[in-house]
Amino acid sequence: MLLSVFLAVALAAFAASWFLRALIPLLRRRVLDQPNARSSHSQPTPRGGGAAFVLVAAAASAIGLLGAAFSAQPAHAGSLMAMVVLPLLALPLAVVGFLDDRHNLSSGLRYGVQLATAFLLILVSPLPLPWLALPLLLIAATAVINFANFMDGLDGLVAACMAVALAAAALRLASPWPIWALVGALLGFLIWNWSPAKVFMGDVGSTFLGAVFAGLVLQAPTWPEALGLLLVGTPMLGDAFLCVPRRLLAGQCVFQAHRLHLFQRLHQAGWPHAQVSSLYIAGTAVLAAALLAGGWSWVLGLAVVELFVGFWLDRHVAVSFAVASQS
């Protein structure tokens, strides 16, 4: 088992990195992200590099399905098979995301595909589900997808945090090797996405990652365990979640681009990309370790602490940045 995980991670990292080497020149000609008033970067940078880890994960998922088709082992049934197929279930989101990176599709079309994907993720979940709760779960799953997308605004932040969260979930759920292939592909992508980023993942990658993470959370055996898996993503998802009521109270459109996230405010206050991303990665890693060592109750307690730290940073940064701007 350990050898197969290591091989999956290593081969996927190599494949994603190699694929990006060939993909970046094409993206530079076709999907170039130009800096604007809301950007955290100052140089035109190709967008859509998430296609590399999407294709690697989808290929691993397809191979896993073919292997299961020729295997009579009962271990391939049920939740294990659902985890194998997760990257393929999220693939339509990646396709729509790639098209959106190039053509700016309507929000209605994007959200329709997100709802369809969320429904499939819920459908393959082993969790006991009262059907009256289906609308709430659909909203929650699409929120995770969108929050991952909202947070993709700083070099290495989403890719690294998701690599940690997915690895923790894979260990906790004893996930099959295709999930580890996605973790490895993210590590290969990070070689190109770490500050200063040579490529951005784009919607093709961020929405895909949000869907796979939501799918893994829904593969938990119990609802408390699912909560623990979800809370591992608190630094990233909590930042996006807390922006929603702030924008609603200010009368702003939730889906419109802005610069109110904590990671953006830290960067505006002078923190370099690598420092902000490292803070989020460390927070995610602490929660991942808590999940693996003590379970969901440990994660819950630490997630509350990290949220308070985020509130303190937000208030401290807001005050210091406002004072600096006026001086």
mmCIF file of C-alpha atoms in Angstrom, residues 32-196:
data_model
loop_
_atom_site.group_PDB
_atom_site.id
_atom_site.type_symbol
_atom_site.label_atom_id
_atom_site.label_comp_id
_atom_site.label_asym_id
_atom_site.label_seq_id
_atom_site.Cartn_x
_atom_site.Cartn_y
_atom_site.Cartn_z
ATOM 1 C CA LEU A 32 -3.079 35.269 -20.488
ATOM 2 C CA ASP A 33 -4.191 36.831 -17.201
ATOM 3 C CA GLN A 34 -3.618 40.583 -17.374
ATOM 4 C CA PRO A 35 -3.096 42.416 -14.043
ATOM 5 C CA ASN A 36 -5.925 44.715 -12.938
ATOM 6 C CA ALA A 37 -6.902 46.733 -9.866
ATOM 7 C CA ARG A 38 -7.960 43.592 -7.965
ATOM 8 C CA SER A 39 -4.985 41.424 -8.953
ATOM 9 C CA SER A 40 -2.260 40.315 -6.571
ATOM 10 C CA HIS A 41 0.231 39.984 -9.425
ATOM 11 C CA SER A 42 1.907 42.669 -11.524
ATOM 12 C CA GLN A 43 3.003 40.680 -14.592
ATOM 13 C CA PRO A 44 0.825 39.042 -17.288
ATOM 14 C CA THR A 45 0.679 35.352 -16.354
ATOM 15 C CA PRO A 46 -0.821 32.375 -18.226
ATOM 16 C CA ARG A 47 -4.019 31.015 -16.664
ATOM 17 C CA GLY A 48 -5.499 27.528 -16.969
ATOM 18 C CA GLY A 49 -2.515 25.502 -15.775
ATOM 19 C CA GLY A 50 -4.826 23.511 -13.529
ATOM 20 C CA ALA A 51 -5.602 21.468 -16.638
ATOM 21 C CA ALA A 52 -2.346 19.600 -15.927
ATOM 22 C CA PHE A 53 -3.398 18.121 -12.575
ATOM 23 C CA VAL A 54 -6.992 17.684 -13.786
ATOM 24 C CA LEU A 55 -5.851 15.486 -16.686
ATOM 25 C CA VAL A 56 -3.443 13.502 -14.502
ATOM 26 C CA ALA A 57 -6.133 12.886 -11.868
ATOM 27 C CA ALA A 58 -8.766 11.994 -14.481
ATOM 28 C CA ALA A 59 -6.373 9.557 -16.176
ATOM 29 C CA ALA A 60 -5.559 7.936 -12.817
ATOM 30 C CA SER A 61 -9.277 7.672 -12.066
ATOM 31 C CA ALA A 62 -9.987 6.036 -15.443
ATOM 32 C CA ILE A 63 -7.134 3.557 -14.936
ATOM 33 C CA GLY A 64 -8.459 2.795 -11.456
ATOM 34 C CA LEU A 65 -11.913 2.095 -12.885
ATOM 35 C CA LEU A 66 -10.474 -0.202 -15.554
ATOM 36 C CA GLY A 67 -8.486 -2.045 -12.910
ATOM 37 C CA ALA A 68 -11.611 -2.466 -10.793
ATOM 38 C CA ALA A 69 -13.546 -3.785 -13.785
ATOM 39 C CA PHE A 70 -11.080 -6.656 -14.146
ATOM 40 C CA SER A 71 -10.801 -7.319 -10.428
ATOM 41 C CA ALA A 72 -13.043 -9.549 -8.364
ATOM 42 C CA GLN A 73 -11.822 -8.161 -5.045
ATOM 43 C CA PRO A 74 -14.636 -6.857 -2.838
ATOM 44 C CA ALA A 75 -12.364 -4.034 -1.658
ATOM 45 C CA HIS A 76 -13.198 -2.211 -4.871
ATOM 46 C CA ALA A 77 -16.872 -1.931 -3.959
ATOM 47 C CA GLY A 78 -18.847 0.809 -2.217
ATOM 48 C CA SER A 79 -17.103 3.869 -0.848
ATOM 49 C CA LEU A 80 -13.707 2.848 -2.224
ATOM 50 C CA MET A 81 -15.036 2.794 -5.772
ATOM 51 C CA ALA A 82 -16.796 6.127 -5.199
ATOM 52 C CA MET A 83 -13.448 7.680 -4.231
ATOM 53 C CA VAL A 84 -11.824 6.248 -7.363
ATOM 54 C CA VAL A 85 -14.443 7.912 -9.557
ATOM 55 C CA LEU A 86 -14.431 11.348 -7.837
ATOM 56 C CA PRO A 87 -12.004 13.019 -10.303
ATOM 57 C CA LEU A 88 -14.178 11.874 -13.212
ATOM 58 C CA LEU A 89 -17.322 13.206 -11.528
ATOM 59 C CA ALA A 90 -15.597 16.589 -11.180
ATOM 60 C CA LEU A 91 -14.332 16.592 -14.779
ATOM 61 C CA PRO A 92 -17.333 18.475 -16.292
ATOM 62 C CA LEU A 93 -16.623 21.315 -13.854
ATOM 63 C CA ALA A 94 -13.039 21.462 -15.102
ATOM 64 C CA VAL A 95 -14.218 21.609 -18.738
ATOM 65 C CA VAL A 96 -16.625 24.452 -17.957
ATOM 66 C CA GLY A 97 -13.903 26.169 -15.935
ATOM 67 C CA PHE A 98 -11.452 25.974 -18.829
ATOM 68 C CA LEU A 99 -14.034 27.407 -21.216
ATOM 69 C CA ASP A 100 -14.807 30.142 -18.689
ATOM 70 C CA ASP A 101 -11.108 31.006 -18.427
ATOM 71 C CA ARG A 102 -11.198 31.719 -22.165
ATOM 72 C CA HIS A 103 -14.736 32.932 -22.891
ATOM 73 C CA ASN A 104 -16.291 34.189 -19.604
ATOM 74 C CA LEU A 105 -19.361 31.945 -19.527
ATOM 75 C CA SER A 106 -22.582 33.009 -17.829
ATOM 76 C CA SER A 107 -22.832 32.512 -14.070
ATOM 77 C CA GLY A 108 -26.089 30.589 -14.560
ATOM 78 C CA LEU A 109 -24.401 27.968 -16.735
ATOM 79 C CA ARG A 110 -21.472 27.633 -14.329
ATOM 80 C CA TYR A 111 -23.710 27.235 -11.292
ATOM 81 C CA GLY A 112 -25.934 24.750 -13.122
ATOM 82 C CA VAL A 113 -22.924 22.482 -13.726
ATOM 83 C CA GLN A 114 -21.856 22.957 -10.112
ATOM 84 C CA LEU A 115 -25.305 21.852 -8.906
ATOM 85 C CA ALA A 116 -25.246 18.801 -11.168
ATOM 86 C CA THR A 117 -21.773 17.859 -9.935
ATOM 87 C CA ALA A 118 -22.785 18.380 -6.290
ATOM 88 C CA PHE A 119 -25.824 16.134 -6.804
ATOM 89 C CA LEU A 120 -23.600 13.349 -8.166
ATOM 90 C CA LEU A 121 -21.211 13.720 -5.218
ATOM 91 C CA ILE A 122 -24.123 13.404 -2.798
ATOM 92 C CA LEU A 123 -25.540 10.468 -4.752
ATOM 93 C CA VAL A 124 -22.359 8.374 -4.263
ATOM 94 C CA SER A 125 -21.986 9.330 -0.583
ATOM 95 C CA PRO A 126 -22.356 6.531 2.005
ATOM 96 C CA LEU A 127 -23.611 8.993 4.629
ATOM 97 C CA PRO A 128 -27.192 8.615 5.884
ATOM 98 C CA LEU A 129 -29.046 11.412 4.137
ATOM 99 C CA PRO A 130 -32.583 12.613 4.832
ATOM 100 C CA TRP A 131 -33.783 13.789 1.427
ATOM 101 C CA LEU A 132 -35.261 16.887 3.030
ATOM 102 C CA ALA A 133 -31.660 17.939 3.692
ATOM 103 C CA LEU A 134 -30.720 17.638 0.001
ATOM 104 C CA PRO A 135 -31.123 21.384 -0.797
ATOM 105 C CA LEU A 136 -28.887 22.294 2.150
ATOM 106 C CA LEU A 137 -26.229 19.790 1.071
ATOM 107 C CA LEU A 138 -26.347 21.040 -2.507
ATOM 108 C CA ILE A 139 -25.768 24.590 -1.294
ATOM 109 C CA ALA A 140 -22.923 23.433 0.988
ATOM 110 C CA ALA A 141 -21.181 21.428 -1.752
ATOM 111 C CA THR A 142 -21.428 24.226 -4.310
ATOM 112 C CA ALA A 143 -20.189 26.651 -1.639
ATOM 113 C CA VAL A 144 -17.010 24.574 -1.197
ATOM 114 C CA ILE A 145 -16.537 24.557 -4.982
ATOM 115 C CA ASN A 146 -16.937 28.326 -5.194
ATOM 116 C CA PHE A 147 -14.857 29.045 -2.086
ATOM 117 C CA ALA A 148 -11.926 27.141 -3.588
ATOM 118 C CA ASN A 149 -12.332 29.293 -6.680
ATOM 119 C CA PHE A 150 -12.600 32.551 -4.697
ATOM 120 C CA MET A 151 -9.380 31.789 -2.800
ATOM 121 C CA ASP A 152 -7.301 31.211 -5.926
ATOM 122 C CA GLY A 153 -5.740 34.649 -5.901
ATOM 123 C CA LEU A 154 -2.246 34.183 -4.493
ATOM 124 C CA ASP A 155 0.712 32.122 -5.681
ATOM 125 C CA GLY A 156 0.618 28.564 -4.360
ATOM 126 C CA LEU A 157 -2.145 29.111 -1.797
ATOM 127 C CA VAL A 158 -4.977 26.924 -3.082
ATOM 128 C CA ALA A 159 -2.757 24.242 -4.640
ATOM 129 C CA ALA A 160 -0.701 23.733 -1.473
ATOM 130 C CA CYS A 161 -3.609 23.930 0.984
ATOM 131 C CA MET A 162 -5.607 21.478 -1.109
ATOM 132 C CA ALA A 163 -2.639 19.110 -1.371
ATOM 133 C CA VAL A 164 -2.438 19.018 2.446
ATOM 134 C CA ALA A 165 -6.212 18.697 2.951
ATOM 135 C CA LEU A 166 -6.587 15.989 0.294
ATOM 136 C CA ALA A 167 -3.630 14.044 1.697
ATOM 137 C CA ALA A 168 -5.137 14.173 5.195
ATOM 138 C CA ALA A 169 -8.507 13.007 3.872
ATOM 139 C CA ALA A 170 -6.842 10.247 1.861
ATOM 140 C CA LEU A 171 -5.012 8.986 4.945
ATOM 141 C CA ARG A 172 -8.111 9.186 7.145
ATOM 142 C CA LEU A 173 -10.343 7.397 4.635
ATOM 143 C CA ALA A 174 -7.694 4.953 3.357
ATOM 144 C CA SER A 175 -8.343 6.328 -0.117
ATOM 145 C CA PRO A 176 -7.259 4.465 -3.261
ATOM 146 C CA TRP A 177 -4.222 5.491 -5.247
ATOM 147 C CA PRO A 178 -6.019 7.772 -7.789
ATOM 148 C CA ILE A 179 -6.615 10.295 -4.991
ATOM 149 C CA TRP A 180 -2.924 10.187 -4.164
ATOM 150 C CA ALA A 181 -2.195 10.767 -7.839
ATOM 151 C CA LEU A 182 -4.064 14.074 -7.554
ATOM 152 C CA VAL A 183 -1.970 15.002 -4.493
ATOM 153 C CA GLY A 184 1.188 14.237 -6.446
ATOM 154 C CA ALA A 185 -0.026 16.189 -9.468
ATOM 155 C CA LEU A 186 -0.638 19.203 -7.217
ATOM 156 C CA LEU A 187 2.941 18.973 -5.964
ATOM 157 C CA GLY A 188 4.151 18.913 -9.572
ATOM 158 C CA PHE A 189 1.953 21.912 -10.336
ATOM 159 C CA LEU A 190 3.337 23.810 -7.323
ATOM 160 C CA ILE A 191 6.790 23.803 -8.909
ATOM 161 C CA TRP A 192 5.356 26.236 -11.465
ATOM 162 C CA ASN A 193 2.734 27.936 -9.292
ATOM 163 C CA TRP A 194 4.833 28.882 -6.244
ATOM 164 C CA SER A 195 5.882 32.507 -5.935
ATOM 165 C CA PRO A 196 6.732 34.005 -8.338
#
